[in-house]
Short mmCIF file of C-alpha atoms in Angstrom, two decimals:
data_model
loop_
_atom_site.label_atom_id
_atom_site.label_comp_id
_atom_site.label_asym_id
_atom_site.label_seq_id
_atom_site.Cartn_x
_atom_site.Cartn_y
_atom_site.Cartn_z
CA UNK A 64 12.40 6.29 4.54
CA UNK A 65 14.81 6.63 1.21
CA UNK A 66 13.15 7.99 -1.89
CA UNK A 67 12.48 5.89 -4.87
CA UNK A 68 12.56 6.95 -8.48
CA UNK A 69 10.98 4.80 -11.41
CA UNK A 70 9.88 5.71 -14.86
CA UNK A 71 6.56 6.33 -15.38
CA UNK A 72 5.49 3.98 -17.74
CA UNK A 73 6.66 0.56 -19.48
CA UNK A 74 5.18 -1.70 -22.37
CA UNK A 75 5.53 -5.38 -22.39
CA UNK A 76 4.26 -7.97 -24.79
CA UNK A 77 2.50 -11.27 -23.59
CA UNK A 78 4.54 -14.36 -22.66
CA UNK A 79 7.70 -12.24 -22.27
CA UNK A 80 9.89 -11.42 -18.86
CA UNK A 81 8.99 -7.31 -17.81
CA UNK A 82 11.93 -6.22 -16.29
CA UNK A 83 10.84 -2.93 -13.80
CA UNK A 84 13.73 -0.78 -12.23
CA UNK A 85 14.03 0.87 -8.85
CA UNK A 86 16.70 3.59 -7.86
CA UNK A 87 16.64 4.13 -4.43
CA UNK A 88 20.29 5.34 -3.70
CA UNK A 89 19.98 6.60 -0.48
CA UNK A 90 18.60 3.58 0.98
CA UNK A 91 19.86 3.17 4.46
CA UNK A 92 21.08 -0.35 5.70
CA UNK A 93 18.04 -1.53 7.90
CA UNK A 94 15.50 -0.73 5.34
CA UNK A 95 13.76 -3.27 3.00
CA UNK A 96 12.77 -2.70 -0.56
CA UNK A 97 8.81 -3.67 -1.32
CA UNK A 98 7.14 -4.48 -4.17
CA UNK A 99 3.19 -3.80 -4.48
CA UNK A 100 0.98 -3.80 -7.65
CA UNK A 101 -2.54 -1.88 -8.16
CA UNK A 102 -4.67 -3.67 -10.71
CA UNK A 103 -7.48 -0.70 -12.06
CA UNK A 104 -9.39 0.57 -8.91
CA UNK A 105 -8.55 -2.43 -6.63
CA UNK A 106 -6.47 -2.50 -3.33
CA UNK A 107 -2.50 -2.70 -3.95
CA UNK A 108 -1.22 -6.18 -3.53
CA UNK A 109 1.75 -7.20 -1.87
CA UNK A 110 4.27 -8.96 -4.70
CA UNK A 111 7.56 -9.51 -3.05
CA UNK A 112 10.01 -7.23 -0.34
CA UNK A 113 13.91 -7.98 0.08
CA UNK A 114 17.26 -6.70 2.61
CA UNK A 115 19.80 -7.16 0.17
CA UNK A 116 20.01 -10.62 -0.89
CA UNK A 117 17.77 -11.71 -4.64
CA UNK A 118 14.35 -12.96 -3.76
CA UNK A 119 11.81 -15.15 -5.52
CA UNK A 120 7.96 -16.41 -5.03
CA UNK A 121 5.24 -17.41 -7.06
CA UNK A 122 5.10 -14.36 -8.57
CA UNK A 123 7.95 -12.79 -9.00
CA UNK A 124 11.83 -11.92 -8.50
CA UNK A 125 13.49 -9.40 -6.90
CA UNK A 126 16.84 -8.48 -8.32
CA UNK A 127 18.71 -6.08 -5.15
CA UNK A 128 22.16 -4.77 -6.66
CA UNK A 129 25.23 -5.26 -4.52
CA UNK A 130 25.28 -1.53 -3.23
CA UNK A 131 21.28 -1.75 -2.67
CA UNK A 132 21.06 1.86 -4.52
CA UNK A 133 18.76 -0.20 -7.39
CA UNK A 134 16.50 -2.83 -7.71
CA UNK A 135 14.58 -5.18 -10.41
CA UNK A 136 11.21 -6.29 -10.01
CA UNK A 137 10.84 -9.40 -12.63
CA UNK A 138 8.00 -10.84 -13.78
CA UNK A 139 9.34 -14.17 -15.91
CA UNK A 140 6.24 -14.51 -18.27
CA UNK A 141 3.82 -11.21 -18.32
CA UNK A 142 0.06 -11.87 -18.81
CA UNK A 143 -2.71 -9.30 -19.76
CA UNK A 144 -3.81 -9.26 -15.75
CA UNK A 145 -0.63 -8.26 -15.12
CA UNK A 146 -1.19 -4.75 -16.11
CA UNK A 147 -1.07 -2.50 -13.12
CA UNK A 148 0.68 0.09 -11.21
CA UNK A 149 3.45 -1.48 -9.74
CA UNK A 150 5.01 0.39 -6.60
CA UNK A 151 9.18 0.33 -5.05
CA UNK A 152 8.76 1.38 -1.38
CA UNK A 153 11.49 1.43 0.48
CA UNK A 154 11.44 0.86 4.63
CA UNK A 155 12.61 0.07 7.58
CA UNK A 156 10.97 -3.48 9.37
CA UNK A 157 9.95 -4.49 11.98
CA UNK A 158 7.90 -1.28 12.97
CA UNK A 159 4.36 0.30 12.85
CA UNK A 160 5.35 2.42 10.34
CA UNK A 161 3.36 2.92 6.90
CA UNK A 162 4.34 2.16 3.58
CA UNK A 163 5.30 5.35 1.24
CA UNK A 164 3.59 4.94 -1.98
CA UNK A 165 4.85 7.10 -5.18
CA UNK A 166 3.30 6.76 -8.28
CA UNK A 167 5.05 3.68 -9.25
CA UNK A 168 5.43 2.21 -12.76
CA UNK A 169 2.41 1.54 -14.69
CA UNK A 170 2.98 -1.28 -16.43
CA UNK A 171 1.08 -2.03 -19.96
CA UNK A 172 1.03 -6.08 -20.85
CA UNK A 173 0.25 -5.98 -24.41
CA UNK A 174 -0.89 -9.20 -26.41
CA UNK B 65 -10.34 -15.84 4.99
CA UNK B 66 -11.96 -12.60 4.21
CA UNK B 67 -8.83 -10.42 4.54
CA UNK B 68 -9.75 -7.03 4.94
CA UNK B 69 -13.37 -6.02 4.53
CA UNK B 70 -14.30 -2.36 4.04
CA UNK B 71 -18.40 -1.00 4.00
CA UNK B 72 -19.44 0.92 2.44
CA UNK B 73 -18.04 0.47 -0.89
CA UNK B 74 -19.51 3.69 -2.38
CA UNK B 75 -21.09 6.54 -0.65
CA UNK B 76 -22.48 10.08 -1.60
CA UNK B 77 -22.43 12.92 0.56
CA UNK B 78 -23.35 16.40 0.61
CA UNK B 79 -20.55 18.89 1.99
CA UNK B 80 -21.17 19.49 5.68
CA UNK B 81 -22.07 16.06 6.25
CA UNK B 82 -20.51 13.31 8.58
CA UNK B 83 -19.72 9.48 7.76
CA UNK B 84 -17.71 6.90 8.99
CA UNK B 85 -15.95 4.27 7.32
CA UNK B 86 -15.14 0.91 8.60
CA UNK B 87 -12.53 -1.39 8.24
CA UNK B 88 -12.39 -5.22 10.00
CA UNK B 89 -9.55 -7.72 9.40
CA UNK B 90 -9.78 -11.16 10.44
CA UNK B 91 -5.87 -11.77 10.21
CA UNK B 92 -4.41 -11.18 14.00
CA UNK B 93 -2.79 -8.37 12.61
CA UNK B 94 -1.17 -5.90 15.04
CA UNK B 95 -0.92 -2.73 12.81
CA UNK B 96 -3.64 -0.91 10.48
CA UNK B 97 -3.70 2.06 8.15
CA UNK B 98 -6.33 4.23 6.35
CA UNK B 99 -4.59 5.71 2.66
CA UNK B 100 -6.81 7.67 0.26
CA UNK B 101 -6.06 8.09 -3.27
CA UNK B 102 -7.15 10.82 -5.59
CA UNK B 103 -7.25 10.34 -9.13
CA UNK B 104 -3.90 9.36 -10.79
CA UNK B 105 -1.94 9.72 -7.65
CA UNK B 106 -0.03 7.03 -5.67
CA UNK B 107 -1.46 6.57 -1.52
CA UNK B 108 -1.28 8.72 0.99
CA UNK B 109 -1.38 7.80 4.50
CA UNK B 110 -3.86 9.53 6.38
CA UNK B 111 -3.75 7.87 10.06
CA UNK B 112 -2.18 4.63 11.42
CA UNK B 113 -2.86 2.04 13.96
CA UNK B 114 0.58 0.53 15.12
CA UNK B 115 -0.99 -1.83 17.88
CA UNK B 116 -4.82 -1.67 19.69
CA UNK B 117 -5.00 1.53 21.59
CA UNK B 118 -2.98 3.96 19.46
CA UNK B 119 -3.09 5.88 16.61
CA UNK B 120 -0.65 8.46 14.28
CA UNK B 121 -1.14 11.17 11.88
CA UNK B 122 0.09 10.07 8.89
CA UNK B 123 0.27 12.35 5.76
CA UNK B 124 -2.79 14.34 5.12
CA UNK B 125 -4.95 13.70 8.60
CA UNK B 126 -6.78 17.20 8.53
CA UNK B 127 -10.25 16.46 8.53
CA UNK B 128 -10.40 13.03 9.77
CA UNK B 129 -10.52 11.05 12.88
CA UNK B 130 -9.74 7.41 13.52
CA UNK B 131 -10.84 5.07 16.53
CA UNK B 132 -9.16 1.66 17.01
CA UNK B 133 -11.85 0.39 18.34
CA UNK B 134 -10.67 -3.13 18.75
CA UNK B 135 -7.67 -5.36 17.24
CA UNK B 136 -9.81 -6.49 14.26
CA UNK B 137 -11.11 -2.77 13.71
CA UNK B 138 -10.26 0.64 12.98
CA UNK B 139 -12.82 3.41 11.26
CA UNK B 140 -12.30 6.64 9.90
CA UNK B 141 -14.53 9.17 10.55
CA UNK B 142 -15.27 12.44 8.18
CA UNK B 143 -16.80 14.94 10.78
CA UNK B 144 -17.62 17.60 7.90
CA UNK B 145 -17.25 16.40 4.51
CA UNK B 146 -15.95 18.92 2.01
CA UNK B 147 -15.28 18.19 -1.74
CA UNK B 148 -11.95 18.13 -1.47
CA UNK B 149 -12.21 15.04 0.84
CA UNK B 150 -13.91 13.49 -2.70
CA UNK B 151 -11.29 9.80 -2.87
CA UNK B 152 -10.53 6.47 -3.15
CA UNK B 153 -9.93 5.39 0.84
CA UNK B 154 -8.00 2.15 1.42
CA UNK B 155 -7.69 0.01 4.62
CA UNK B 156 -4.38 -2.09 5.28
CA UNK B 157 -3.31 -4.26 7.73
CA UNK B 158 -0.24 -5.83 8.61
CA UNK B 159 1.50 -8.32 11.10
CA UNK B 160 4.46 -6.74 12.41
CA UNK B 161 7.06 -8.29 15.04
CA UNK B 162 10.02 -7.12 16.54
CA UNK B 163 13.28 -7.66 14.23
CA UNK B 164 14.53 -7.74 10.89
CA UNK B 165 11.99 -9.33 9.10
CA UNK B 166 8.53 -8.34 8.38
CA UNK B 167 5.23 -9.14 6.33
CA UNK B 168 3.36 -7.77 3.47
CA UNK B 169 0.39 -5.43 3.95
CA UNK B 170 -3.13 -7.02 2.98
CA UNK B 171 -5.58 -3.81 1.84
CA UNK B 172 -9.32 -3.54 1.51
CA UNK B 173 -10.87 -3.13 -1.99
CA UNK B 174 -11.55 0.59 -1.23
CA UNK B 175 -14.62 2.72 0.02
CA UNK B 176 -15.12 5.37 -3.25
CA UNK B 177 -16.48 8.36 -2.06
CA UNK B 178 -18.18 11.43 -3.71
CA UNK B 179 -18.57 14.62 -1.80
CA UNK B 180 -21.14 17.05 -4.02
#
């Protein structure tokens, strides 16, 4: 599986869009790009996973570059219970294989 | 739906001591994992389930055991704890399928457990 990189940290403030960035440059062409939050001490949650075209859902967008070497995970309008640890794992589908967890972004939502 | 369930939710043990945690989905899903998590560290996978009757090493295995015992379950078993084995463990589950597409992984709320 390709390697991710993402900064350690970010600050938002309440009611505005928090923008989190992904490199994953060596990303090969059969493997996905995942999104998964960890609220404090709970399970991760899946958020949203993309090939190469942009993705949305309820809760968020996915923003995949035209060379897939970077990605944006969007949240439109941050709330407080969106503070978390939010995780880019990148991997092929479609197999048994287990998701490669860094130490993500943790995000702070601030009011 | 429950999702997946994981007992106990805390535990003590003294080193030298054996436990087993348990995980049950109620999703159909094909594949399951055990992570642990130490203290301001991302997952690590310690065994994997791709389908009912097998099972992987994953990242850090030494020290555990897994059983599949079923499609809906999968335990992890600490033979001897030691205080290094002191985590958060998390159970996942997923659907997979043959192709291009796949699903996203449902995990437990975690077993936290103390090894004095």
């Amino acid at each position: 599986d390709a390697k991710t990189t993402q900064p350690p940290s970010m600050d938002c403030a309440e009611g505005r869009a928090a923008n989190l960035p992904c490199n994953h440059s060596t990303i090969s062409g059969n493997e996905y790009v995942y999104w998964y939050r960890q609220i404090h001490s709970q399970g991760p949650q899946y958020i949203i996973h993309g090939l190469k075209n942009n993705e949305t859902n309820e809760m968020a967008s996915l923003i995949i570059t035209e060379d897939r070497k970077s990605s944006t995970l969007i949240l439109p309008h941050a709330t407080l219970r969106d503070t978390a640890v939010y995780y880019c794992i990148v991997r092929v589908a479609g197999s048994g294989y287990a998701l490669n967890f860094g130490k993500g972004t943790s995000l702070l939502v601030t009011p | 739906n429950a999702g997946v369930t994981q007992t106990p939710k805390f535990q003590v043990l003294k080193t030298g001591q054996s436990m087993t945690l348990q995980c049950a989905q109620d999703m159909n899903h094909n594949s399951m994992y055990w992570y642990r998590q130490d203290p301001g560290m991302g997952l690590r996978l310690i065994y994997y389930s791709a389908s009912e009757g097998t099972t992987d090493k994953g990242e850090v295995p030494n020290g555990y055991n897994v059983s599949r015992l079923n499609k809906r379950e999968f335990s992890l078993r600490l033979e001897s704890a030691a205080p290094s084995q002191t985590s958060v463990y998390f159970c996942a589950s997923t659907r997979t399928r043959e192709g291009w597409t796949n699903y996203g992984y449902t995990f437990g709320s975690g077993t936290r457990l103390t090894v004095v």
